[in-house]
mmCIF file of C-alpha atoms in Angstrom:
data_model
loop_
_atom_site.group_PDB
_atom_site.id
_atom_site.type_symbol
_atom_site.label_atom_id
_atom_site.label_comp_id
_atom_site.label_asym_id
_atom_site.label_seq_id
_atom_site.Cartn_x
_atom_site.Cartn_y
_atom_site.Cartn_z
ATOM 1 C CA UNK A 141 0.000 0.000 0.000
ATOM 2 C CA UNK A 142 1.368 3.383 -1.024
ATOM 3 C CA UNK A 143 0.207 6.915 -0.259
ATOM 4 C CA UNK A 144 -0.084 8.736 -3.604
ATOM 5 C CA UNK A 145 -1.149 12.200 -2.441
ATOM 6 C CA UNK A 146 -2.248 14.000 0.715
ATOM 7 C CA UNK A 147 -4.645 16.938 0.809
ATOM 8 C CA UNK A 148 -5.037 19.536 3.520
ATOM 9 C CA UNK A 149 -8.719 20.291 3.923
ATOM 10 C CA UNK A 150 -9.926 23.867 3.511
ATOM 11 C CA UNK A 151 -13.479 24.795 4.482
ATOM 12 C CA UNK A 152 -15.484 27.545 2.803
ATOM 13 C CA UNK A 153 -19.042 28.737 2.331
ATOM 14 C CA UNK A 154 -18.689 29.135 -1.427
ATOM 15 C CA UNK A 155 -16.259 27.326 -3.735
ATOM 16 C CA UNK A 156 -15.859 29.840 -6.562
ATOM 17 C CA UNK A 157 -14.804 32.666 -4.230
ATOM 18 C CA UNK A 158 -12.089 30.470 -2.684
ATOM 19 C CA UNK A 159 -10.413 29.265 -5.846
ATOM 20 C CA UNK A 160 -8.745 32.475 -7.171
ATOM 21 C CA UNK A 161 -6.331 32.747 -4.234
ATOM 22 C CA UNK A 162 -5.532 29.041 -4.365
ATOM 23 C CA UNK A 163 -4.902 29.300 -8.119
ATOM 24 C CA UNK A 164 -2.434 32.098 -7.413
ATOM 25 C CA UNK A 165 -0.746 30.276 -4.518
ATOM 26 C CA UNK A 166 -0.435 26.933 -6.284
ATOM 27 C CA UNK A 167 0.007 28.148 -9.859
ATOM 28 C CA UNK A 168 -2.504 25.514 -10.910
ATOM 29 C CA UNK A 169 -6.094 24.927 -11.890
ATOM 30 C CA UNK A 170 -8.235 22.460 -9.930
ATOM 31 C CA UNK A 171 -7.489 18.819 -10.765
ATOM 32 C CA UNK A 172 -10.955 17.810 -9.652
ATOM 33 C CA UNK A 173 -14.243 19.530 -9.047
ATOM 34 C CA UNK A 174 -17.394 17.646 -8.096
ATOM 35 C CA UNK A 175 -20.423 17.543 -5.833
ATOM 36 C CA UNK A 176 -20.854 14.985 -3.072
ATOM 37 C CA UNK A 177 -24.061 14.884 -1.110
ATOM 38 C CA UNK A 178 -24.747 18.533 -0.283
ATOM 39 C CA UNK A 179 -21.214 19.942 -0.581
ATOM 40 C CA UNK A 180 -18.965 20.885 -3.487
ATOM 41 C CA UNK A 181 -15.311 19.884 -3.596
ATOM 42 C CA UNK A 182 -12.294 21.004 -5.569
ATOM 43 C CA UNK A 183 -8.772 19.589 -5.414
ATOM 44 C CA UNK A 184 -6.140 22.161 -6.270
ATOM 45 C CA UNK A 185 -2.464 21.721 -5.513
ATOM 46 C CA UNK A 186 -2.361 20.041 -2.102
ATOM 47 C CA UNK A 187 -5.692 21.486 -0.935
ATOM 48 C CA UNK A 188 -9.105 19.857 -0.925
ATOM 49 C CA UNK A 189 -11.625 22.687 -0.722
ATOM 50 C CA UNK A 190 -14.959 21.656 0.758
ATOM 51 C CA UNK A 191 -17.739 24.181 0.250
ATOM 52 C CA UNK A 192 -21.277 24.453 1.455
ATOM 53 C CA UNK A 193 -23.396 25.671 4.337
ATOM 54 C CA UNK A 194 -21.700 25.244 7.735
ATOM 55 C CA UNK A 195 -24.123 22.551 8.884
ATOM 56 C CA UNK A 196 -23.415 20.460 5.778
ATOM 57 C CA UNK A 197 -19.628 20.936 5.982
ATOM 58 C CA UNK A 198 -19.756 19.862 9.620
ATOM 59 C CA UNK A 199 -20.736 16.355 8.488
ATOM 60 C CA UNK A 200 -17.167 15.948 7.137
ATOM 61 C CA UNK A 201 -15.178 18.039 9.616
ATOM 62 C CA UNK A 202 -14.153 15.080 11.783
ATOM 63 C CA UNK A 203 -11.318 14.214 9.358
ATOM 64 C CA UNK A 204 -8.195 16.324 9.374
ATOM 65 C CA UNK A 205 -6.909 15.293 5.944
ATOM 66 C CA UNK A 206 -7.731 13.366 2.796
ATOM 67 C CA UNK A 207 -5.130 10.781 1.817
ATOM 68 C CA UNK A 208 -5.092 9.121 -1.599
ATOM 69 C CA UNK A 209 -3.830 5.516 -1.543
ATOM 70 C CA UNK A 210 -3.186 2.988 -4.273
ATOM 71 C CA UNK A 211 -4.989 0.073 -2.561
ATOM 72 C CA UNK A 212 -7.843 0.599 -0.102
ATOM 73 C CA UNK A 213 -8.054 -3.116 0.700
ATOM 74 C CA UNK A 214 -4.387 -3.275 1.700
ATOM 75 C CA UNK A 215 -4.827 -0.054 3.689
ATOM 76 C CA UNK A 216 -7.687 -1.608 5.642
ATOM 77 C CA UNK A 217 -5.376 -4.437 6.753
ATOM 78 C CA UNK A 218 -2.660 -1.948 7.773
ATOM 79 C CA UNK A 219 -5.174 0.111 9.744
ATOM 80 C CA UNK A 220 -6.537 -2.975 11.522
ATOM 81 C CA UNK A 221 -3.047 -4.136 12.471
ATOM 82 C CA UNK A 222 -2.323 -0.675 13.912
ATOM 83 C CA UNK A 223 -5.502 -0.655 16.003
ATOM 84 C CA UNK A 224 -7.288 2.003 13.956
ATOM 85 C CA UNK A 225 -11.090 2.083 13.925
ATOM 86 C CA UNK A 226 -13.050 2.386 10.683
ATOM 87 C CA UNK A 227 -15.561 5.130 11.482
ATOM 88 C CA UNK A 228 -17.216 5.352 8.052
ATOM 89 C CA UNK A 229 -17.270 2.066 6.141
ATOM 90 C CA UNK A 230 -16.078 1.831 2.575
ATOM 91 C CA UNK A 231 -18.303 3.620 0.121
ATOM 92 C CA UNK A 232 -18.040 5.057 -3.392
ATOM 93 C CA UNK A 233 -18.024 8.544 -4.858
ATOM 94 C CA UNK A 234 -17.353 10.143 -8.225
ATOM 95 C CA UNK A 235 -13.605 9.673 -7.637
ATOM 96 C CA UNK A 236 -13.478 6.039 -6.463
ATOM 97 C CA UNK A 237 -13.708 4.217 -3.132
ATOM 98 C CA UNK A 238 -13.230 5.793 0.299
ATOM 99 C CA UNK A 239 -13.491 5.233 4.023
ATOM 100 C CA UNK A 240 -12.811 7.177 7.216
ATOM 101 C CA UNK A 241 -10.599 5.825 9.987
ATOM 102 C CA UNK A 242 -9.668 7.009 13.466
ATOM 103 C CA UNK A 243 -6.071 6.244 14.360
ATOM 104 C CA UNK A 244 -4.921 5.433 17.867
ATOM 105 C CA UNK A 245 -4.602 8.752 19.613
ATOM 106 C CA UNK A 246 -7.738 10.125 17.967
ATOM 107 C CA UNK A 247 -6.708 11.565 14.581
ATOM 108 C CA UNK A 248 -9.312 10.830 11.921
ATOM 109 C CA UNK A 249 -8.449 10.628 8.220
ATOM 110 C CA UNK A 250 -10.391 10.114 5.016
ATOM 111 C CA UNK A 251 -8.670 7.543 2.785
ATOM 112 C CA UNK A 252 -9.524 7.375 -0.920
ATOM 113 C CA UNK A 253 -8.547 4.941 -3.660
ATOM 114 C CA UNK A 254 -9.028 6.931 -6.843
ATOM 115 C CA UNK A 255 -10.330 5.478 -10.075
ATOM 116 C CA UNK A 256 -7.359 4.507 -12.302
ATOM 117 C CA UNK A 257 -7.925 7.356 -14.765
ATOM 118 C CA UNK A 258 -7.554 9.917 -11.943
ATOM 119 C CA UNK A 259 -4.315 8.348 -10.757
ATOM 120 C CA UNK A 260 -2.932 8.552 -14.303
ATOM 121 C CA UNK A 261 -4.114 12.129 -14.882
ATOM 122 C CA UNK A 262 -3.203 13.644 -11.497
ATOM 123 C CA UNK A 263 -0.490 11.542 -9.869
ATOM 124 C CA UNK A 264 1.401 10.081 -12.791
ATOM 125 C CA UNK A 265 1.207 13.193 -15.020
#
């Protein structure tokens, strides 16, 4: 199991107003932009911007980072061996498969295995 990319999460009320500064800081355009449930997300540089009303964003605020891995099944075994607790079981989104896990000590992380075309376009480019 390999970590391919890690995103710092950035919370905002409105996605479009947040992107100009991040474009300037990163020198890049968003790699991804999509809706999930009642929030909008954009991945730009090493930021994952999560936008929507505060009550909706709060549903995802328990995780401190989003980590992209090459093999979610292998990750699950590593997490179990380390005593981590799966807090949100594996599910799917527009980008691939994901789960949330709380590590020993309390840190919670979202882990995502991207669809192969995203890995090729964003990580391997």
